[in-house]
Coordinates of N, CA and C in Angstrom, one line a residue:
M1 N -4.1 125.4 -47.7 CA -2.9 125.5 -47.2 C -2.8 126.1 -45.8
S2 N -1.9 125.8 -45.1 CA -1.7 126.2 -43.7 C -0.8 127.5 -43.7
L3 N -1.4 128.6 -43.1 CA -0.6 129.8 -43.0 C -0.6 130.2 -41.5
I4 N 0.4 131.0 -41.2 CA 0.4 131.6 -39.8 C -0.7 132.7 -39.7
D5 N -1.3 132.8 -38.6 CA -2.4 133.7 -38.4 C -2.3 135.1 -38.9
P6 N -1.2 135.8 -38.6 CA -1.1 137.1 -39.2 C -1.1 137.3 -40.7
I7 N -0.6 136.2 -41.4 CA -0.7 136.3 -42.9 C -2.2 136.0 -43.2
A8 N -2.8 135.0 -42.7 CA -4.2 134.6 -43.1 C -5.1 135.7 -42.7
K9 N -5.0 136.5 -41.7 CA -5.9 137.5 -41.3 C -5.7 138.9 -41.8
R10 N -4.5 139.1 -42.4 CA -4.1 140.4 -43.0 C -5.1 140.7 -44.2
W11 N -5.6 142.0 -44.1 CA -6.4 142.5 -45.2 C -6.1 144.1 -45.2
S12 N -6.8 144.7 -46.2 CA -6.6 146.2 -46.3 C -7.8 147.0 -46.1
P13 N -8.1 147.3 -44.9 CA -9.4 147.9 -44.7 C -9.4 149.5 -45.2
R14 N -10.6 150.0 -45.3 CA -10.7 151.4 -45.7 C -11.7 152.1 -44.7
A15 N -11.8 151.4 -43.6 CA -12.4 152.0 -42.4 C -11.6 151.8 -41.1
F16 N -11.5 152.9 -40.4 CA -10.7 152.8 -39.2 C -11.4 153.7 -38.0
P17 N -11.4 153.1 -36.8 CA -11.8 153.9 -35.8 C -10.8 155.0 -35.4
E18 N -11.1 156.0 -34.5 CA -10.2 157.1 -34.2 C -9.0 156.6 -33.3
R19 N -9.1 155.5 -32.7 CA -8.0 155.1 -31.7 C -6.6 155.1 -32.4
E20 N -5.7 155.7 -31.9 CA -4.3 155.8 -32.4 C -3.5 154.7 -31.8
P21 N -2.6 154.0 -32.5 CA -1.7 153.1 -31.9 C -0.8 153.6 -30.9
S22 N -0.4 153.0 -29.9 CA 0.5 153.4 -28.9 C 1.9 153.5 -29.6
E23 N 2.8 154.4 -28.9 CA 4.2 154.4 -29.5 C 4.9 153.0 -29.7
D24 N 4.6 152.1 -28.7 CA 5.2 150.8 -28.6 C 4.5 150.0 -29.8
E25 N 3.3 150.1 -29.9 CA 2.6 149.4 -31.1 C 3.1 149.8 -32.4
L26 N 3.2 151.0 -32.7 CA 3.7 151.6 -33.9 C 5.2 151.3 -34.1
A27 N 5.9 151.3 -33.0 CA 7.3 151.0 -33.2 C 7.5 149.6 -33.5
S28 N 6.8 148.7 -33.0 CA 7.0 147.3 -33.3 C 6.7 147.0 -34.8
V29 N 5.7 147.7 -35.3 CA 5.4 147.6 -36.8 C 6.5 148.0 -37.6
F30 N 7.2 149.1 -37.3 CA 8.3 149.5 -38.2 C 9.6 148.7 -37.8
E31 N 9.7 148.2 -36.6 CA 10.9 147.4 -36.3 C 10.8 146.1 -37.1
A32 N 9.6 145.6 -37.4 CA 9.5 144.5 -38.3 C 10.0 144.7 -39.6
A33 N 9.9 145.9 -40.2 CA 10.3 146.3 -41.5 C 11.9 146.3 -41.5
R34 N 12.4 146.7 -40.4 CA 13.9 146.7 -40.3 C 14.6 145.3 -40.5
W35 N 13.8 144.3 -40.2 CA 14.2 142.9 -40.3 C 14.1 142.3 -41.6
A36 N 13.5 142.9 -42.5 CA 13.3 142.4 -43.9 C 14.6 142.1 -44.6
P37 N 14.6 141.2 -45.4 CA 15.8 140.9 -46.3 C 15.9 142.0 -47.3
S38 N 17.2 142.3 -47.8 CA 17.5 143.3 -48.7 C 18.7 142.9 -49.5
C39 N 18.8 143.2 -50.7 CA 20.0 143.0 -51.5 C 21.3 143.6 -50.8
F40 N 22.3 142.8 -50.6 CA 23.5 143.2 -49.8 C 23.2 143.8 -48.6
N41 N 22.1 143.4 -47.9 CA 21.6 144.0 -46.7 C 21.7 145.6 -46.6
D42 N 21.4 146.1 -47.7 CA 21.4 147.7 -47.9 C 20.3 148.4 -47.2
Q43 N 19.2 147.6 -47.1 CA 18.1 148.3 -46.4 C 17.7 149.6 -47.0
P44 N 17.3 149.7 -48.3 CA 17.1 150.9 -49.1 C 15.8 151.6 -48.7
W45 N 15.1 151.2 -47.6 CA 13.8 151.8 -47.4 C 13.9 152.9 -46.2
S46 N 13.0 153.7 -46.3 CA 12.7 154.7 -45.3 C 11.2 154.9 -45.3
Y47 N 10.6 155.4 -44.2 CA 9.1 155.7 -44.1 C 8.9 157.1 -43.5
I48 N 7.9 157.6 -44.2 CA 7.4 158.9 -43.6 C 6.2 158.4 -42.8
V49 N 6.0 158.9 -41.5 CA 4.9 158.5 -40.6 C 4.3 159.7 -40.0
A50 N 3.0 159.8 -40.1 CA 2.3 161.0 -39.6 C 1.0 160.4 -38.8
R51 N 1.0 160.7 -37.6 CA -0.3 160.4 -36.8 C -1.2 161.5 -36.9
R52 N -2.5 161.2 -36.8 CA -3.6 162.2 -36.9 C -3.3 163.3 -35.9
S53 N -2.8 163.0 -34.7 CA -2.3 164.0 -33.7 C -1.2 164.9 -34.0
D54 N -0.5 164.6 -35.1 CA 0.7 165.4 -35.6 C 0.2 166.6 -36.3
G55 N -1.1 166.8 -36.6 CA -1.6 167.9 -37.2 C -1.1 168.1 -38.6
E56 N -0.1 169.1 -38.7 CA 0.4 169.5 -40.1 C 0.9 168.4 -40.8
A57 N 1.8 167.5 -40.2 CA 2.4 166.5 -40.9 C 1.3 165.5 -41.5
Y58 N 0.1 165.3 -40.7 CA -0.9 164.5 -41.2 C -1.6 165.1 -42.3
E59 N -1.7 166.4 -42.4 CA -2.3 167.1 -43.4 C -1.4 167.0 -44.7
H60 N -0.2 167.1 -44.5 CA 0.8 166.9 -45.6 C 0.6 165.5 -46.2
A61 N 0.5 164.5 -45.3 CA 0.3 163.1 -45.8 C -1.0 163.0 -46.6
L62 N -2.1 163.5 -46.1 CA -3.3 163.5 -46.8 C -3.2 164.1 -48.2
A63 N -2.5 165.2 -48.3 CA -2.3 165.9 -49.6 C -1.5 165.0 -50.6
G64 N -0.8 164.1 -50.1 CA 0.0 163.2 -51.0 C -0.7 162.0 -51.5
L65 N -2.1 162.0 -51.2 CA -2.8 160.9 -51.7 C -3.8 161.4 -52.8
V66 N -4.1 160.5 -53.8 CA -5.1 160.9 -54.8 C -6.3 161.0 -54.1
E67 N -7.3 161.8 -54.7 CA -8.6 162.2 -54.1 C -9.4 160.9 -53.6
S68 N -9.4 159.8 -54.5 CA -10.2 158.6 -54.2 C -9.7 157.9 -53.0
N69 N -8.5 158.0 -52.7 CA -7.8 157.4 -51.5 C -8.1 158.4 -50.3
R70 N -7.9 159.7 -50.5 CA -8.0 160.7 -49.6 C -9.4 160.6 -48.8
K71 N -10.5 160.3 -49.6 CA -11.8 160.2 -49.1 C -11.9 159.2 -47.9
W72 N -11.3 158.1 -48.0 CA -11.4 157.2 -46.9 C -10.3 157.2 -45.9
A73 N -9.1 157.5 -46.5 CA -7.9 157.4 -45.6 C -7.8 158.5 -44.6
V74 N -8.6 159.5 -44.8 CA -8.7 160.6 -43.7 C -9.1 160.1 -42.4
N75 N -9.7 158.8 -42.3 CA -10.1 158.3 -41.1 C -9.1 157.5 -40.4
A76 N -7.9 157.2 -41.1 CA -6.9 156.3 -40.6 C -6.1 157.2 -39.5
P77 N -5.8 156.5 -38.3 CA -5.0 157.3 -37.3 C -3.6 157.6 -37.7
V78 N -3.1 156.8 -38.6 CA -1.7 157.0 -39.1 C -1.6 156.8 -40.6
L79 N -1.0 157.8 -41.2 CA -0.7 157.7 -42.6 C 0.8 157.8 -42.8
G80 N 1.2 157.3 -43.9 CA 2.7 157.4 -44.3 C 2.8 157.0 -45.7
F81 N 4.3 157.0 -46.0 CA 4.7 156.6 -47.3 C 6.0 155.8 -47.1
S82 N 6.1 154.8 -48.0 CA 7.4 154.0 -48.1 C 8.2 154.8 -49.1
L83 N 9.5 154.7 -48.8 CA 10.5 155.5 -49.7 C 11.6 154.6 -50.0
A84 N 12.2 154.7 -51.3 CA 13.3 153.8 -51.7 C 14.4 154.7 -52.1
R85 N 15.7 154.2 -51.6 CA 16.9 154.9 -52.0 C 17.4 154.1 -53.2
P86 N 17.4 154.5 -54.4 CA 17.7 153.7 -55.5 C 19.2 153.5 -55.9
T87 N 20.1 153.9 -55.0 CA 21.4 153.6 -55.1 C 21.9 152.9 -53.9
F88 N 23.0 152.1 -53.9 CA 23.6 151.5 -52.9 C 24.2 152.4 -51.9
A89 N 24.0 152.3 -50.6 CA 24.7 153.2 -49.7 C 26.2 153.2 -49.7
Q90 N 26.8 151.9 -49.9 CA 28.2 151.8 -49.8 C 29.1 152.2 -51.0
N91 N 28.3 152.3 -52.1 CA 29.1 152.6 -53.3 C 28.5 153.5 -54.3
G92 N 27.2 153.9 -54.0 CA 26.4 154.9 -54.9 C 26.0 154.3 -56.3
K93 N 26.3 153.0 -56.4 CA 25.9 152.4 -57.7 C 24.4 152.2 -57.8
P94 N 23.7 152.1 -58.9 CA 22.2 151.8 -58.9 C 21.9 150.4 -58.3
N95 N 20.9 150.5 -57.5 CA 20.3 149.3 -56.9 C 19.0 149.1 -57.6
R96 N 19.0 148.1 -58.6 CA 17.7 147.9 -59.3 C 16.8 147.0 -58.5
H97 N 17.2 146.6 -57.3 CA 16.2 145.8 -56.4 C 15.7 146.7 -55.3
A98 N 15.9 147.9 -55.3 CA 15.4 148.8 -54.2 C 13.9 148.7 -53.9
W99 N 13.2 148.9 -55.0 CA 11.7 148.9 -54.8 C 11.2 147.5 -54.4
H100 N 11.9 146.4 -54.9 CA 11.5 145.1 -54.3 C 11.8 145.0 -52.9
D101 N 13.0 145.5 -52.4 CA 13.3 145.4 -51.0 C 12.4 146.2 -50.1
V102 N 11.9 147.4 -50.6 CA 11.0 148.2 -50.0 C 9.7 147.4 -49.8
G103 N 9.2 146.8 -50.8 CA 8.1 145.9 -50.8 C 8.1 144.8 -49.7
A104 N 9.3 144.2 -49.6 CA 9.6 143.1 -48.6 C 9.4 143.7 -47.2
A105 N 10.0 144.9 -47.1 CA 9.9 145.5 -45.7 C 8.5 146.0 -45.3
S106 N 7.8 146.4 -46.3 CA 6.3 146.8 -46.1 C 5.4 145.5 -45.8
A107 N 5.8 144.5 -46.6 CA 5.1 143.2 -46.2 C 5.3 142.8 -44.8
M108 N 6.6 142.9 -44.3 CA 6.9 142.5 -42.9 C 6.1 143.4 -42.0
L109 N 6.1 144.7 -42.2 CA 5.4 145.6 -41.2 C 4.0 145.3 -41.3
S110 N 3.4 145.0 -42.4 CA 1.9 144.5 -42.5 C 1.6 143.4 -41.7
I111 N 2.5 142.4 -41.8 CA 2.3 141.1 -41.1 C 2.4 141.4 -39.5
Q112 N 3.4 142.2 -39.2 CA 3.5 142.6 -37.7 C 2.3 143.2 -37.3
A113 N 1.8 144.2 -38.1 CA 0.6 145.0 -37.6 C -0.5 143.9 -37.5
A114 N -0.7 143.1 -38.4 CA -1.8 142.1 -38.2 C -1.7 141.1 -37.0
S115 N -0.4 140.9 -36.6 CA -0.2 140.1 -35.4 C -0.7 140.7 -34.1
I116 N -0.9 142.0 -34.1 CA -1.3 142.7 -32.9 C -2.8 143.3 -33.2
G117 N -3.3 142.8 -34.2 CA -4.7 143.4 -34.6 C -4.8 144.6 -35.5
M118 N -3.7 145.2 -35.8 CA -3.9 146.4 -36.6 C -3.8 145.9 -38.0
M119 N -4.0 146.8 -38.9 CA -4.0 146.6 -40.4 C -3.3 147.7 -41.1
V120 N -2.7 147.4 -42.2 CA -2.0 148.4 -43.0 C -2.6 148.3 -44.4
H121 N -3.2 149.4 -45.0 CA -3.6 149.5 -46.3 C -2.6 150.2 -47.1
Q122 N -1.9 149.4 -48.0 CA -0.9 150.1 -48.8 C -1.6 150.7 -50.1
M123 N -1.1 151.8 -50.6 CA -1.8 152.5 -51.7 C -0.8 152.9 -52.8
A124 N -1.2 152.6 -54.0 CA -0.6 153.0 -55.2 C -1.0 154.4 -55.6
G125 N -2.2 154.7 -55.3 CA -2.8 156.0 -55.6 C -2.2 157.2 -54.7
I126 N -1.0 157.6 -55.2 CA -0.4 158.6 -54.4 C 0.1 159.7 -55.3
L127 N 0.5 160.9 -54.9 CA 1.1 162.0 -55.6 C 2.5 162.2 -55.2
P128 N 3.5 161.5 -55.8 CA 4.8 161.5 -55.3 C 5.5 162.8 -55.3
D129 N 5.1 163.7 -56.4 CA 5.6 165.0 -56.3 C 5.2 166.0 -55.1
V130 N 3.9 165.6 -54.7 CA 3.4 166.4 -53.6 C 4.0 165.9 -52.3
V131 N 4.2 164.6 -52.2 CA 4.9 164.1 -51.1 C 6.3 164.6 -51.0
R132 N 7.0 164.6 -52.0 CA 8.3 165.1 -52.1 C 8.5 166.6 -51.6
E133 N 7.5 167.4 -52.2 CA 7.5 168.8 -51.8 C 7.1 169.0 -50.4
R134 N 6.0 168.4 -49.9 CA 5.5 168.7 -48.6 C 6.4 168.2 -47.5
F135 N 7.2 167.1 -47.7 CA 8.1 166.6 -46.7 C 9.5 166.9 -47.0
G136 N 9.9 167.7 -48.0 CA 11.2 168.2 -48.2 C 12.2 167.1 -48.7
L137 N 11.7 166.2 -49.4 CA 12.6 165.1 -49.8 C 13.5 165.5 -51.0
G138 N 14.8 165.1 -50.9 CA 15.7 165.3 -52.0 C 15.5 164.3 -53.1
D139 N 16.4 164.4 -54.0 CA 16.4 163.5 -55.2 C 16.8 162.1 -54.8
E140 N 17.4 161.9 -53.7 CA 18.1 160.6 -53.3 C 17.0 159.6 -52.9
L141 N 15.7 159.9 -52.8 CA 14.7 159.0 -52.4 C 13.5 159.1 -53.4
E142 N 13.0 158.0 -53.6 CA 11.8 157.7 -54.5 C 10.6 157.5 -53.6
V143 N 9.4 158.1 -53.8 CA 8.3 157.7 -53.1 C 7.7 156.5 -53.7
V144 N 7.4 155.4 -52.9 CA 7.0 154.1 -53.5 C 5.4 154.0 -53.3
A145 N 5.0 154.1 -52.1 CA 3.5 153.7 -51.9 C 3.0 154.5 -50.6
G146 N 1.7 154.7 -50.5 CA 1.1 155.3 -49.3 C 0.7 154.1 -48.3
L147 N 0.6 154.5 -47.1 CA 0.3 153.6 -46.0 C -0.9 154.3 -45.2
A148 N -1.9 153.5 -45.0 CA -2.9 153.9 -43.9 C -2.8 152.8 -42.8
I149 N -2.6 153.2 -41.7 CA -2.3 152.2 -40.6 C -3.3 152.5 -39.3
G150 N -3.9 151.4 -38.9 CA -4.7 151.5 -37.7 C -5.4 150.2 -37.4
W151 N -6.4 150.4 -36.4 CA -7.3 149.2 -36.1 C -8.4 149.2 -37.2
P152 N -8.8 148.0 -37.6 CA -9.8 147.9 -38.6 C -11.1 148.4 -38.0
G153 N -11.9 149.2 -38.8 CA -13.2 149.7 -38.3 C -14.4 149.0 -39.0
D154 N -15.6 149.5 -38.9 CA -16.7 148.8 -39.6 C -16.9 149.4 -40.9

């Protein structure tokens, strides 16, 4: 089957060089997430983003990963987490599609990253309670997945 290059070339590396994405490169990746479809266009996603150069925030992000992911993700120049707001913004009613919509947004950002040569490794192996505590999240958001972002390494 024929696929566009960013989809065909996308993969989830566990090795990253030290090179950090520029502000524009990283912004383009998250701008792609903003364009994802969502139920009632509610866009129930948020992202925590920590660059290695952010020091303490990066350490907090590492602490939110299970040990087996922390071992390799420590080399990623950017770590983060996808978050879901499980209620609709306009009426506070439950949004049973929130996690699906977050997945769609994360897929879009992964494809955008691949289109500029970066890769995103999404991780289920996270510690949501640690993320919630370290980043001061309230009960209105659920931690969905971890993200390691950067240029693929050897």
